[in-house]
Each structure stands twice: as C-alpha cells, then as structure tokens.
Amino acid sequence: MKIKDTLNLGKTEFPMRAGLPTKEPIAQKKWEDEKLYESRQKLNESKPSFMLHDGPPYANGNIHLGHSLNKISKDIIIRYKSMSGFRSPYVPGWDTHGLPIEQQLAKKGIKRKELPRTEYLELCRQFALDQVNTQRADFKSLGVLGDWENPYLTLQPEFEAAQIRVFGAMAEKGYIYRGAKPIYWSPSSESALAEAEIEYADIKSPSLYVAFSVVDNKADKIPADTEFIVWTTTVWTFPSNRGIFVNPEVTYVIVQVADRKFMVAKDLIEDVAAKIGWESYEVIQEIIGQELDEMTAKHPFYDRTSLVMLGDYVETTSGTGLVHSSPNHGEDDYFYSRKYKIEVIEDLDNQGRFNENAPGLEGLFYEEAIPTIQKWLEDNDRLLHIDYFMHSYPHDWRTKKPVIYRALPQWFASIDKFRSEILTAVENVSWVIPWGKTRLYNMVRDRGDWVISRQRAWGVPLPIFYGEDGEAIITKETTDYIAELFSEFGSKVWFEREAKDLLPEGFTNEHSPNGEFTKENDIMDVWFDSGSSWNGVLNTRPELSYPADLYLEGSDQYRGWFNSSITTSIAVNGIAPYKSVLSQGFVLDGKGRKMSKSLGNTIVPSDVTKKLGADILRLWVASVDYESDVRVSMDILQQVAEQYKKIRNTTRFLLANTSDFNPIFDSVEFSELRSADKYTLEKFSKLVDKVLKAYESYSFMTVYKELTNFLTDLSGFYMDFAKDVIYIEPKKSLARRRMQTVFYQILVDLTKLIVPILPHTAEEIWSYLEFEKEKFAYLTEMPQAKNYPVTNELEEKWSNFMDFRDKVLKALEKARETKLIGRSQEAYVKVYADQPTKAMLKEIDENLAQLLIVSGFEFAGSENVTAPEGAIRFDGLDILVDKAPGEVCQRCRRVDETVGDDHKFTNLCSNCVKIVNAEYPELDAFED
C-alpha cells in the first residue's frame, strides 16, 4: 500500500469535461421518451395554476438568438414555477399566416396570381408546417420543455374559428367598419399595413418650392397674376394634386420679385426669400388666410385647376405656409378636403406604379417618376428651388422598404369606441418593467383606428358578405356559421365555395332580395390572428386558462402582440388577456451592433449548441440584463463557458467527496456540527432565499450572480480547508461526516436550484445522487431556506473572522513574494492582536491553523508586546509569518515537528500515524 492509498481522495465518474454538445441531444431524447414534461404536469395537476402564454414566433427559417433569449427565458420561468407549487403547462405556438411565407414561395418561382387560390394556399400551408417542424427541432435543442406535439398554430381550423368568433363579437358591438381613408400602403408587400407594422428609417428626399398660378382670384381679392408657392418633399404626389391648403388664421403676403408676384405666409417670407435666392422683394399686399378660401390655381403640369382650401393644421414653422394637397396620399389632406367634396384620384396601382390617371407616367414606379415630374416643373417654369435633405420616413418592417399613403376602401376596427377601457386595463396590468406601462399606454392613447384588412392571399379571410346593392353583411348568424365551417374545414373553405354555400341554409337579407350574395376577398391583418390567441388557445385548451398570468416577448411587441391582444380582449370581454407583462431587449453583437448578414456578425444558435452546448447559451441568457438590449459574441459566450466550468467543477468536487456518504445513516444533526459547518449552511440557506426571490421576480441575472458568487466563496474557503479533513481524517470520523453532511445538502439543493437554467447539467448531476428517490431533478420541488437555530452573533463572528482571514492571506502573499515560503502549509503564523481580535478568534472555537491552511498558528505575547520587524501591520493587528519548524508530513502535507518520531512511519506526523494505525492496523510499511 502506498501513502496515497490511505487518503480519502474523492472519487466520481462525473466527468470534468462536460461534453455538452454530445450529451444534450441524448438527454433530450431521454426526457421525451420518458415523458418528463408530462410527468411534471401530472405531479402538479391539483396545484394552483400559473399560465405563461407563448407569443407565437413567425414560422419562417431557423431560429436566431432573439428566439433563444425568449424561449429559454420562458423555460426558466416554467421550470421554476413547476417546481414551486404551481401547475404551469407550456403550449408553444406559431404565427403561420402572412406575407413572409408568400415571399418565400415567390423566391421558389411560385407565382401566386397564376395558380388557383386554393392550390396556392395549400402550398403556403405546407411551407408553414415545414417551418414549424424546423423551428420546433431548434427550440427543443435548447432544452425547452413543453407540449411540442400539440402546439397551437394560427392556421389550425380550431384557432381560425376562434379568431372568427372574436371578429364577430367585435362586429356585433359595432367596432368593425368599412371606410376609405389614407392608410399605410406597402408597394413591396402589395398590401395595407397597420401602425404596428411600421418602422422608421432615414431616407434622402428632394425638397421643392413650386409655383401655382392663380386662375380664380375671387373678384380680384388678389392680383390676377399672383402665384401661390407651395413646399413639398413628396414630389411624386403632384400628379394627384387637387388643391392647396392655407391656414385661415395666418396672414399671407404677396411680394413683387422682378416681374412676378408670389404669395407666402408673412412669418416665412424671409426664410423663403433666402431659400429661393431673391436678392430683393417688395411686399405689395397682406391678406388673411380665410379670404383665400375656394380660390383656384392652375395645376403645374396638367390641364386642370387646384382648389384653395382652409386647414387649421397648416403651420408656419417651415415651408411656405401653403400646403400642396393630394387627398389620396395624405391623412390631413384627405380629411380636410372632405368638406370640399374633392374627388380622390387613384393614380397608383398596388405595386406603386402610376396608372392612366397620371398621363405620361403610366407604368413608372412612383420613385422612378420623380425626375420626369421635376423636368415638367422646370419646363413649365414652376420649379423655383430644389435641394435635398435626410429625414425619418415610414418603412414596411418586413421588407424594409418605404411605404406610402393611399386612400383606399379598407376594413377597420374602431379603437375610439373602447380606447378608454383599454387605457384603464393597461393601468391595472402588472408591468414587470415599469416603463412598459407608459409605453403601451401612450401607443394606445395615440393610435388611430386599426386597419384590419390586407390585400394578400395567405391568411384568415374577413367573414364579410355583400348584398346585391353592395352593402356589407356581417351578422352574428353569419359569423357563427363561418366559425363552425372553419372549425370543420379550415379557412380554405372560404375560397373553395361560392358565397351562397358559405351562408346558413335559408339565409335571407334585405340587401339581397333575389338571394344573390358576394364575399370579401381580403384577409385579416396577421396581428388579428395572434391578437386572438387568448381565445384560440387560452379559452380553447382545457389545461389552460384565461387571462394568462404572464405574457413575455421582445420590446417590439408593445406595438405588436401586447397591443393587438389587449385590444381584442378588451373589445370582446372587457378584460386584459394578461395579468402581467415582461418585455426583453434585442440581441446585439459584442460591439452593440444589430446582427445582420451584411455585417457578417450573426451567430446561429445551432452553432453555439454544437460547439459549446445549450446549457452555455442558457447560462448566457441568465447572465444578461434583458431589460435593455443585450450583447453576445463567441468571446462573450466563451467567458460564460468559463463560469460554467466553475459551477461544474464545484459540483464535481462535492460529488466526489460524498461518494462514500449515505445521507440516511451518515448525516449529522445541525446541533452537532462545527461552527464553520453551521456558518456555511446558514450562508447557503440565505442563498436559497435570494435565488428563490430572484426567480420569482424573473431576475435571472441575480440568480446567476448569487450562485456564482456563492460557489466562488465556497470553493475559496470551506471546500479549500475541508480537504485537510475530508482527505485526511478517518473515513467514518465525526469530523469528516460533519463536512460531508454540509457538502451533500448543498449539492442536492444546489442541483435543484440550477434546474431552470442548466437542466442538462442538473439532470446529469442528479443521476449520480443514488439516494434521491426522484428519477429526475425536475420532478423534485425547489429547496426552501432553512430556519436554522443560529444567532446573529454566529454570522457576525464569522464575518469578522473572514476579514481577519483576508489579512492573513495578504501576509502569506508577502511571504511568498520574499521567497520565505512556497505553499501556505509551509507557514507558521504569529498574531499580535488587540483584545477584541483575540476574543473574536477564541470564540471561533476551531482549529485556526486548519481554517487558514497553515502548519502553525499562535497568539504571540500579551497585548503590550510589540511585533518584531517583518510583521505586516493592520489596524489593531500585526501578523508575522515564519517558516514552520519541522518536516513535511508525506500524508497530510503539513510541516510538523513530530515527523520522524514514529519508528514505523518515519515520514508521517503523529496525527497521521494515529489515523493510519487505527484504519490499517496490519500495515507495517508503505510501498515506495
């Protein structure tokens, strides 16, 4: 037998190298095969519920890191709640309708307009289902548990039926109407857009000052040769110009410039003169805006007149105070021109190309026509000045291309009719991030009516019929019947059948005396799809309930899902669909830039899981402050991996050094533990309390920090000096069993604590805990903070000792620097301390040399004795480090003067001789 064979060196097959990319898929298959999710749900079936409703990601392509942040966060919450006394099922969902799928089919060469609609819709459906399967595999690879075999999809017949019922209830209350007013139109998507689908980006636009010659000056109120100067940045809207707006309260001036007379607002004359470059001008008349009403001017290049109209929205902060009006392409233009009964000229098609109502521009894309329009203005001597400027402009958030205003007949949901109820509900929701309330409140307060119709193919049809006189027909009878049809056949039935076959048998209506009906061809905004999920999922699935306890999505969903969901829920039921809301920032690269293929800075989650493992990605999620935008790079993930190694190595040490410990027979009562053991368990109990509170408040970063800090302290102190007990003392000694009791309790409860964040690692650890009866750590309950019978004096005493220890460590480090010692066990520490320090150290009632991992410790002399030169001085304390006398014990590695005293074991200290003789009485000598 060799000396090392007498040591209790911990043994475990738990590997130091994690091998997560290899092990995790195996673990996930085991969870699936053994129905871990279902088992947890069964355990919780009689418990109170906690409902986290999954906001549906769009089914298009592999997931990105934003998806990972979202889904892992949800999984952390669900796992924690499920282990904390709640029935918390998780039903994942997908948004499966909409333009991106149509665009993907177009890239494959599929031409929507050349196929029968039903055939095209089936292609869309199959593509969406394929994407769902792709993303489902991606999400499961992150270790996310849920009802993956029964997700909700917005294309499912039962979901579409529930959505129709929401629409029907809103229509029944008078919230749905048809109107023609300017709405956002995306030529790139060929569809109307809601405000939630708009984002802003800077573009460069021309700024033009254009002259309109007076035609009708209303009985010479102004000179007949006056020219109105308008200012515009939307040159392409001139073909549809129908008028000029002036403010009735503003004073306008007519100025003589050489042989021409121009009109501008009095307050802007100096700015205009400077812009256009007038060297001199003379004001020849002033007139109030009211007096200009219904004058006319000649269109700058078409043979028609433009009406001067009054609009109090016209400002004099910039421009000329006269606004070029194209009712089809401007919200104010449209509304203010209504009372003048101005004809709206539809001059663009759905792709943004000019039609026959813009002679000379037919077929040109509106931006491509700008040079031609500018040339016409120049040729007619109408263009007075042009320059260019950068400004923020609305864009389609999917295609990232500019949008325009178009006044087209659309279907709307009236927000005004129940806006106040939404605002009240927003006030009453619990916002995990407080500014979320203000953000959504302001969006609801300021938003216009919701454009819910879309001129696309792949989506849920608007269940609207038209009578013979063109009147829209939306009744409870028709929407209920359509809901039943959709529930049985899916929404495709709308396009498979004629209108008469979609109506209840025997249906009649006053608007169709002959029984002839037509149907709407537009589909619903996809935000109406996902915004109805509270009805299509929470109210439909028997294991779920409405309203949800929590909605958790990215911060962009204040204008999206959070907004549409509360709108439909309030409209139908008068309550918010969620009790609380948590939002997260965006994922940026390591330099704080948005990830994009063009920058080459994207990181695909599968690259991370294959290289580092899903648990590393999950630990990164826990480590970041998700309230704002978060950064990630492979370097950052590598740093997280280093923290993971510390967690793994600590638990490996605990496993190894409890491998011969049976908690049933070997545990030591708390009252029989040493003071250091009690202190360590009390610190761990406080950690448990902090971690549970952090999980409860969704503060994963706090969980991460508290856990890593505790494990650093544990390995840096208790586990460090514990080696001199665990390895050295007799296997079944009380001293050793005490520390193993602490180790085992921390190991078991720590494993439970990390299940939500590191499920693969936690389950791997759990598989080595043979005395724990549950097969999976996830089937246990969260540990609770223990109410140990400790006093504040114990904590204060050990806090003071740790301060003292820090000073000793500094003194030892100085001794190393001077080459006096190498290892700390070569040191003999003498302390010259004041009385309070001595009293504190004596109260510790421990082997101080062992706690400090030195070979000797003593209080040197009385309080009045001065420390010799070479001592390190601190307040009220001097510490002298000497080289310990004696030889190194080859078993415990301490320097001890008793080494060599024993004739049989000459290279062991007296303590080790005693242990070896007791444990191995037949042993006479060690092998070399």
mmCIF file with all atom_site columns, C-alpha atoms in Angstrom, residues 179-318:
data_model
loop_
_atom_site.group_PDB
_atom_site.id
_atom_site.type_symbol
_atom_site.label_atom_id
_atom_site.label_alt_id
_atom_site.label_comp_id
_atom_site.label_asym_id
_atom_site.label_entity_id
_atom_site.label_seq_id
_atom_site.pdbx_PDB_ins_code
_atom_site.Cartn_x
_atom_site.Cartn_y
_atom_site.Cartn_z
_atom_site.occupancy
_atom_site.B_iso_or_equiv
_atom_site.pdbx_formal_charge
_atom_site.auth_seq_id
_atom_site.auth_comp_id
_atom_site.auth_asym_id
_atom_site.auth_atom_id
_atom_site.pdbx_PDB_model_num
ATOM 1   C CA . GLY A 1 179 ? -64.038 53.268 -44.745 1.00 0.00 ? 179 GLY A CA 1
ATOM 2   C CA . ALA A 1 180 ? -61.869 54.931 -47.361 1.00 0.00 ? 180 ALA A CA 1
ATOM 3   C CA . LYS A 1 181 ? -59.146 56.983 -45.798 1.00 0.00 ? 181 LYS A CA 1
ATOM 4   C CA . PRO A 1 182 ? -55.398 57.204 -46.235 1.00 0.00 ? 182 PRO A CA 1
ATOM 5   C CA . ILE A 1 183 ? -53.668 54.231 -44.721 1.00 0.00 ? 183 ILE A CA 1
ATOM 6   C CA . TYR A 1 184 ? -50.120 52.960 -44.883 1.00 0.00 ? 184 TYR A CA 1
ATOM 7   C CA . TRP A 1 185 ? -49.624 51.058 -48.100 1.00 0.00 ? 185 TRP A CA 1
ATOM 8   C CA . SER A 1 186 ? -46.579 48.942 -48.825 1.00 0.00 ? 186 SER A CA 1
ATOM 9   C CA . PRO A 1 187 ? -45.874 48.618 -52.563 1.00 0.00 ? 187 PRO A CA 1
ATOM 10  C CA . SER A 1 188 ? -43.250 45.995 -51.741 1.00 0.00 ? 188 SER A CA 1
ATOM 11  C CA . SER A 1 189 ? -45.847 43.897 -49.900 1.00 0.00 ? 189 SER A CA 1
ATOM 12  C CA . GLU A 1 190 ? -48.769 44.969 -52.111 1.00 0.00 ? 190 GLU A CA 1
ATOM 13  C CA . SER A 1 191 ? -50.906 45.436 -49.031 1.00 0.00 ? 191 SER A CA 1
ATOM 14  C CA . ALA A 1 192 ? -52.218 47.849 -46.456 1.00 0.00 ? 192 ALA A CA 1
ATOM 15  C CA . LEU A 1 193 ? -50.282 47.967 -43.186 1.00 0.00 ? 193 LEU A CA 1
ATOM 16  C CA . ALA A 1 194 ? -51.272 48.723 -39.622 1.00 0.00 ? 194 ALA A CA 1
ATOM 17  C CA . GLU A 1 195 ? -49.291 51.122 -37.463 1.00 0.00 ? 195 GLU A CA 1
ATOM 18  C CA . ALA A 1 196 ? -47.750 48.140 -35.678 1.00 0.00 ? 196 ALA A CA 1
ATOM 19  C CA . GLU A 1 197 ? -46.139 47.097 -38.972 1.00 0.00 ? 197 GLU A CA 1
ATOM 20  C CA . ILE A 1 198 ? -44.353 50.402 -39.494 1.00 0.00 ? 198 ILE A CA 1
ATOM 21  C CA . GLU A 1 199 ? -40.790 51.239 -38.554 1.00 0.00 ? 199 GLU A CA 1
ATOM 22  C CA . TYR A 1 200 ? -38.813 54.361 -39.355 1.00 0.00 ? 200 TYR A CA 1
ATOM 23  C CA . ALA A 1 201 ? -35.549 54.811 -41.209 1.00 0.00 ? 201 ALA A CA 1
ATOM 24  C CA . ASP A 1 202 ? -33.721 57.797 -42.671 1.00 0.00 ? 202 ASP A CA 1
ATOM 25  C CA . ILE A 1 203 ? -34.017 58.496 -46.402 1.00 0.00 ? 203 ILE A CA 1
ATOM 26  C CA . LYS A 1 204 ? -32.845 61.280 -48.697 1.00 0.00 ? 204 LYS A CA 1
ATOM 27  C CA . SER A 1 205 ? -35.661 63.277 -50.346 1.00 0.00 ? 205 SER A CA 1
ATOM 28  C CA . PRO A 1 206 ? -35.885 66.310 -52.630 1.00 0.00 ? 206 PRO A CA 1
ATOM 29  C CA . SER A 1 207 ? -37.363 69.479 -51.156 1.00 0.00 ? 207 SER A CA 1
ATOM 30  C CA . LEU A 1 208 ? -39.218 71.566 -53.778 1.00 0.00 ? 208 LEU A CA 1
ATOM 31  C CA . TYR A 1 209 ? -40.682 75.068 -53.874 1.00 0.00 ? 209 TYR A CA 1
ATOM 32  C CA . VAL A 1 210 ? -43.302 75.099 -56.651 1.00 0.00 ? 210 VAL A CA 1
ATOM 33  C CA . ALA A 1 211 ? -45.407 77.956 -58.043 1.00 0.00 ? 211 ALA A CA 1
ATOM 34  C CA . PHE A 1 212 ? -49.166 77.601 -58.838 1.00 0.00 ? 212 PHE A CA 1
ATOM 35  C CA . SER A 1 213 ? -50.637 80.426 -60.959 1.00 0.00 ? 213 SER A CA 1
ATOM 36  C CA . VAL A 1 214 ? -53.946 81.895 -59.802 1.00 0.00 ? 214 VAL A CA 1
ATOM 37  C CA . VAL A 1 215 ? -56.973 81.130 -62.001 1.00 0.00 ? 215 VAL A CA 1
ATOM 38  C CA . ASP A 1 216 ? -59.898 82.394 -59.903 1.00 0.00 ? 216 ASP A CA 1
ATOM 39  C CA . ASN A 1 217 ? -58.926 85.242 -57.552 1.00 0.00 ? 217 ASN A CA 1
ATOM 40  C CA . LYS A 1 218 ? -62.454 85.732 -56.195 1.00 0.00 ? 218 LYS A CA 1
ATOM 41  C CA . ALA A 1 219 ? -63.322 89.101 -57.599 1.00 0.00 ? 219 ALA A CA 1
ATOM 42  C CA . ASP A 1 220 ? -59.809 90.498 -57.541 1.00 0.00 ? 220 ASP A CA 1
ATOM 43  C CA . LYS A 1 221 ? -59.106 89.880 -53.857 1.00 0.00 ? 221 LYS A CA 1
ATOM 44  C CA . ILE A 1 222 ? -55.527 89.363 -55.004 1.00 0.00 ? 222 ILE A CA 1
ATOM 45  C CA . PRO A 1 223 ? -53.751 90.305 -58.270 1.00 0.00 ? 223 PRO A CA 1
ATOM 46  C CA . ALA A 1 224 ? -54.701 88.052 -61.174 1.00 0.00 ? 224 ALA A CA 1
ATOM 47  C CA . ASP A 1 225 ? -51.058 87.208 -61.873 1.00 0.00 ? 225 ASP A CA 1
ATOM 48  C CA . THR A 1 226 ? -50.310 86.030 -58.332 1.00 0.00 ? 226 THR A CA 1
ATOM 49  C CA . GLU A 1 227 ? -48.556 82.692 -57.906 1.00 0.00 ? 227 GLU A CA 1
ATOM 50  C CA . PHE A 1 228 ? -49.007 80.530 -54.781 1.00 0.00 ? 228 PHE A CA 1
ATOM 51  C CA . ILE A 1 229 ? -45.733 78.981 -53.622 1.00 0.00 ? 229 ILE A CA 1
ATOM 52  C CA . VAL A 1 230 ? -46.114 75.524 -52.102 1.00 0.00 ? 230 VAL A CA 1
ATOM 53  C CA . TRP A 1 231 ? -43.389 73.462 -50.479 1.00 0.00 ? 231 TRP A CA 1
ATOM 54  C CA . THR A 1 232 ? -43.273 69.661 -50.628 1.00 0.00 ? 232 THR A CA 1
ATOM 55  C CA . THR A 1 233 ? -40.993 66.695 -50.050 1.00 0.00 ? 233 THR A CA 1
ATOM 56  C CA . THR A 1 234 ? -43.247 64.203 -51.860 1.00 0.00 ? 234 THR A CA 1
ATOM 57  C CA . VAL A 1 235 ? -42.680 65.158 -55.482 1.00 0.00 ? 235 VAL A CA 1
ATOM 58  C CA . TRP A 1 236 ? -44.394 62.004 -56.751 1.00 0.00 ? 236 TRP A CA 1
ATOM 59  C CA . THR A 1 237 ? -47.768 63.178 -55.346 1.00 0.00 ? 237 THR A CA 1
ATOM 60  C CA . PHE A 1 238 ? -48.035 66.153 -57.743 1.00 0.00 ? 238 PHE A CA 1
ATOM 61  C CA . PRO A 1 239 ? -49.911 64.134 -60.425 1.00 0.00 ? 239 PRO A CA 1
ATOM 62  C CA . SER A 1 240 ? -52.779 63.685 -57.940 1.00 0.00 ? 240 SER A CA 1
ATOM 63  C CA . ASN A 1 241 ? -52.699 67.279 -56.638 1.00 0.00 ? 241 ASN A CA 1
ATOM 64  C CA . ARG A 1 242 ? -56.244 68.582 -56.157 1.00 0.00 ? 242 ARG A CA 1
ATOM 65  C CA . GLY A 1 243 ? -55.644 71.688 -54.112 1.00 0.00 ? 243 GLY A CA 1
ATOM 66  C CA . ILE A 1 244 ? -53.672 73.984 -51.847 1.00 0.00 ? 244 ILE A CA 1
ATOM 67  C CA . PHE A 1 245 ? -54.315 74.320 -48.108 1.00 0.00 ? 245 PHE A CA 1
ATOM 68  C CA . VAL A 1 246 ? -53.879 77.564 -46.202 1.00 0.00 ? 246 VAL A CA 1
ATOM 69  C CA . ASN A 1 247 ? -54.423 78.295 -42.532 1.00 0.00 ? 247 ASN A CA 1
ATOM 70  C CA . PRO A 1 248 ? -57.498 80.551 -42.090 1.00 0.00 ? 248 PRO A CA 1
ATOM 71  C CA . GLU A 1 249 ? -55.851 82.394 -39.166 1.00 0.00 ? 249 GLU A CA 1
ATOM 72  C CA . VAL A 1 250 ? -52.493 83.052 -40.805 1.00 0.00 ? 250 VAL A CA 1
ATOM 73  C CA . THR A 1 251 ? -51.559 86.308 -42.546 1.00 0.00 ? 251 THR A CA 1
ATOM 74  C CA . TYR A 1 252 ? -50.217 85.843 -46.070 1.00 0.00 ? 252 TYR A CA 1
ATOM 75  C CA . VAL A 1 253 ? -48.266 88.371 -48.140 1.00 0.00 ? 253 VAL A CA 1
ATOM 76  C CA . ILE A 1 254 ? -47.925 88.924 -51.866 1.00 0.00 ? 254 ILE A CA 1
ATOM 77  C CA . VAL A 1 255 ? -44.434 90.002 -52.826 1.00 0.00 ? 255 VAL A CA 1
ATOM 78  C CA . GLN A 1 256 ? -43.181 91.528 -56.044 1.00 0.00 ? 256 GLN A CA 1
ATOM 79  C CA . VAL A 1 257 ? -39.989 89.836 -57.252 1.00 0.00 ? 257 VAL A CA 1
ATOM 80  C CA . ALA A 1 258 ? -38.841 91.347 -60.561 1.00 0.00 ? 258 ALA A CA 1
ATOM 81  C CA . ASP A 1 259 ? -41.827 90.828 -62.880 1.00 0.00 ? 259 ASP A CA 1
ATOM 82  C CA . ARG A 1 260 ? -43.550 88.066 -60.832 1.00 0.00 ? 260 ARG A CA 1
ATOM 83  C CA . LYS A 1 261 ? -45.836 88.143 -57.826 1.00 0.00 ? 261 LYS A CA 1
ATOM 84  C CA . PHE A 1 262 ? -45.696 85.351 -55.227 1.00 0.00 ? 262 PHE A CA 1
ATOM 85  C CA . MET A 1 263 ? -47.726 84.519 -52.133 1.00 0.00 ? 263 MET A CA 1
ATOM 86  C CA . VAL A 1 264 ? -46.272 83.005 -48.939 1.00 0.00 ? 264 VAL A CA 1
ATOM 87  C CA . ALA A 1 265 ? -47.043 83.220 -45.221 1.00 0.00 ? 265 ALA A CA 1
ATOM 88  C CA . LYS A 1 266 ? -45.891 86.511 -43.756 1.00 0.00 ? 266 LYS A CA 1
ATOM 89  C CA . ASP A 1 267 ? -43.921 84.780 -40.990 1.00 0.00 ? 267 ASP A CA 1
ATOM 90  C CA . LEU A 1 268 ? -41.934 82.774 -43.538 1.00 0.00 ? 268 LEU A CA 1
ATOM 91  C CA . ILE A 1 269 ? -41.119 85.400 -46.151 1.00 0.00 ? 269 ILE A CA 1
ATOM 92  C CA . GLU A 1 270 ? -37.511 85.854 -45.047 1.00 0.00 ? 270 GLU A CA 1
ATOM 93  C CA . ASP A 1 271 ? -36.843 82.106 -44.994 1.00 0.00 ? 271 ASP A CA 1
ATOM 94  C CA . VAL A 1 272 ? -38.419 81.621 -48.413 1.00 0.00 ? 272 VAL A CA 1
ATOM 95  C CA . ALA A 1 273 ? -36.523 84.559 -49.923 1.00 0.00 ? 273 ALA A CA 1
ATOM 96  C CA . ALA A 1 274 ? -33.245 83.142 -48.624 1.00 0.00 ? 274 ALA A CA 1
ATOM 97  C CA . LYS A 1 275 ? -34.009 79.652 -49.879 1.00 0.00 ? 275 LYS A CA 1
ATOM 98  C CA . ILE A 1 276 ? -35.067 80.674 -53.367 1.00 0.00 ? 276 ILE A CA 1
ATOM 99  C CA . GLY A 1 277 ? -32.365 83.310 -53.585 1.00 0.00 ? 277 GLY A CA 1
ATOM 100 C CA . TRP A 1 278 ? -34.351 86.530 -54.036 1.00 0.00 ? 278 TRP A CA 1
ATOM 101 C CA . GLU A 1 279 ? -31.933 89.409 -53.794 1.00 0.00 ? 279 GLU A CA 1
ATOM 102 C CA . SER A 1 280 ? -34.800 91.839 -53.241 1.00 0.00 ? 280 SER A CA 1
ATOM 103 C CA . TYR A 1 281 ? -38.557 91.741 -52.941 1.00 0.00 ? 281 TYR A CA 1
ATOM 104 C CA . GLU A 1 282 ? -41.388 94.126 -52.100 1.00 0.00 ? 282 GLU A CA 1
ATOM 105 C CA . VAL A 1 283 ? -44.478 93.266 -50.066 1.00 0.00 ? 283 VAL A CA 1
ATOM 106 C CA . ILE A 1 284 ? -47.421 94.635 -52.035 1.00 0.00 ? 284 ILE A CA 1
ATOM 107 C CA . GLN A 1 285 ? -50.361 93.117 -50.164 1.00 0.00 ? 285 GLN A CA 1
ATOM 108 C CA . GLU A 1 286 ? -51.313 91.301 -46.978 1.00 0.00 ? 286 GLU A CA 1
ATOM 109 C CA . ILE A 1 287 ? -54.360 89.040 -46.736 1.00 0.00 ? 287 ILE A CA 1
ATOM 110 C CA . ILE A 1 288 ? -55.742 86.716 -44.075 1.00 0.00 ? 288 ILE A CA 1
ATOM 111 C CA . GLY A 1 289 ? -55.954 83.026 -44.987 1.00 0.00 ? 289 GLY A CA 1
ATOM 112 C CA . GLN A 1 290 ? -59.742 82.964 -44.563 1.00 0.00 ? 290 GLN A CA 1
ATOM 113 C CA . GLU A 1 291 ? -60.077 85.287 -47.566 1.00 0.00 ? 291 GLU A CA 1
ATOM 114 C CA . LEU A 1 292 ? -58.356 82.831 -49.880 1.00 0.00 ? 292 LEU A CA 1
ATOM 115 C CA . ASP A 1 293 ? -60.990 80.114 -49.431 1.00 0.00 ? 293 ASP A CA 1
ATOM 116 C CA . GLU A 1 294 ? -62.103 78.460 -52.697 1.00 0.00 ? 294 GLU A CA 1
ATOM 117 C CA . MET A 1 295 ? -59.820 80.433 -54.998 1.00 0.00 ? 295 MET A CA 1
ATOM 118 C CA . THR A 1 296 ? -58.352 78.232 -57.704 1.00 0.00 ? 296 THR A CA 1
ATOM 119 C CA . ALA A 1 297 ? -54.937 77.798 -59.272 1.00 0.00 ? 297 ALA A CA 1
ATOM 120 C CA . LYS A 1 298 ? -53.648 76.060 -62.361 1.00 0.00 ? 298 LYS A CA 1
ATOM 121 C CA . HIS A 1 299 ? -52.115 72.645 -61.841 1.00 0.00 ? 299 HIS A CA 1
ATOM 122 C CA . PRO A 1 300 ? -48.379 72.957 -62.575 1.00 0.00 ? 300 PRO A CA 1
ATOM 123 C CA . PHE A 1 301 ? -48.404 70.499 -65.494 1.00 0.00 ? 301 PHE A CA 1
ATOM 124 C CA . TYR A 1 302 ? -51.889 69.019 -66.045 1.00 0.00 ? 302 TYR A CA 1
ATOM 125 C CA . ASP A 1 303 ? -54.791 70.841 -67.639 1.00 0.00 ? 303 ASP A CA 1
ATOM 126 C CA . ARG A 1 304 ? -56.959 71.254 -64.563 1.00 0.00 ? 304 ARG A CA 1
ATOM 127 C CA . THR A 1 305 ? -57.323 73.548 -61.587 1.00 0.00 ? 305 THR A CA 1
ATOM 128 C CA . SER A 1 306 ? -56.462 73.096 -57.926 1.00 0.00 ? 306 SER A CA 1
ATOM 129 C CA . LEU A 1 307 ? -58.772 74.424 -55.199 1.00 0.00 ? 307 LEU A CA 1
ATOM 130 C CA . VAL A 1 308 ? -57.511 76.636 -52.367 1.00 0.00 ? 308 VAL A CA 1
ATOM 131 C CA . MET A 1 309 ? -58.921 75.200 -49.110 1.00 0.00 ? 309 MET A CA 1
ATOM 132 C CA . LEU A 1 310 ? -58.770 76.020 -45.425 1.00 0.00 ? 310 LEU A CA 1
ATOM 133 C CA . GLY A 1 311 ? -56.978 73.764 -42.966 1.00 0.00 ? 311 GLY A CA 1
ATOM 134 C CA . ASP A 1 312 ? -56.004 74.750 -39.445 1.00 0.00 ? 312 ASP A CA 1
ATOM 135 C CA . TYR A 1 313 ? -53.355 72.011 -39.412 1.00 0.00 ? 313 TYR A CA 1
ATOM 136 C CA . VAL A 1 314 ? -51.157 74.180 -41.699 1.00 0.00 ? 314 VAL A CA 1
ATOM 137 C CA . GLU A 1 315 ? -48.209 75.539 -39.699 1.00 0.00 ? 315 GLU A CA 1
ATOM 138 C CA . THR A 1 316 ? -45.734 78.338 -40.272 1.00 0.00 ? 316 THR A CA 1
ATOM 139 C CA . THR A 1 317 ? -42.714 76.677 -38.648 1.00 0.00 ? 317 THR A CA 1
ATOM 140 C CA . SER A 1 318 ? -41.256 75.671 -42.019 1.00 0.00 ? 318 SER A CA 1
#
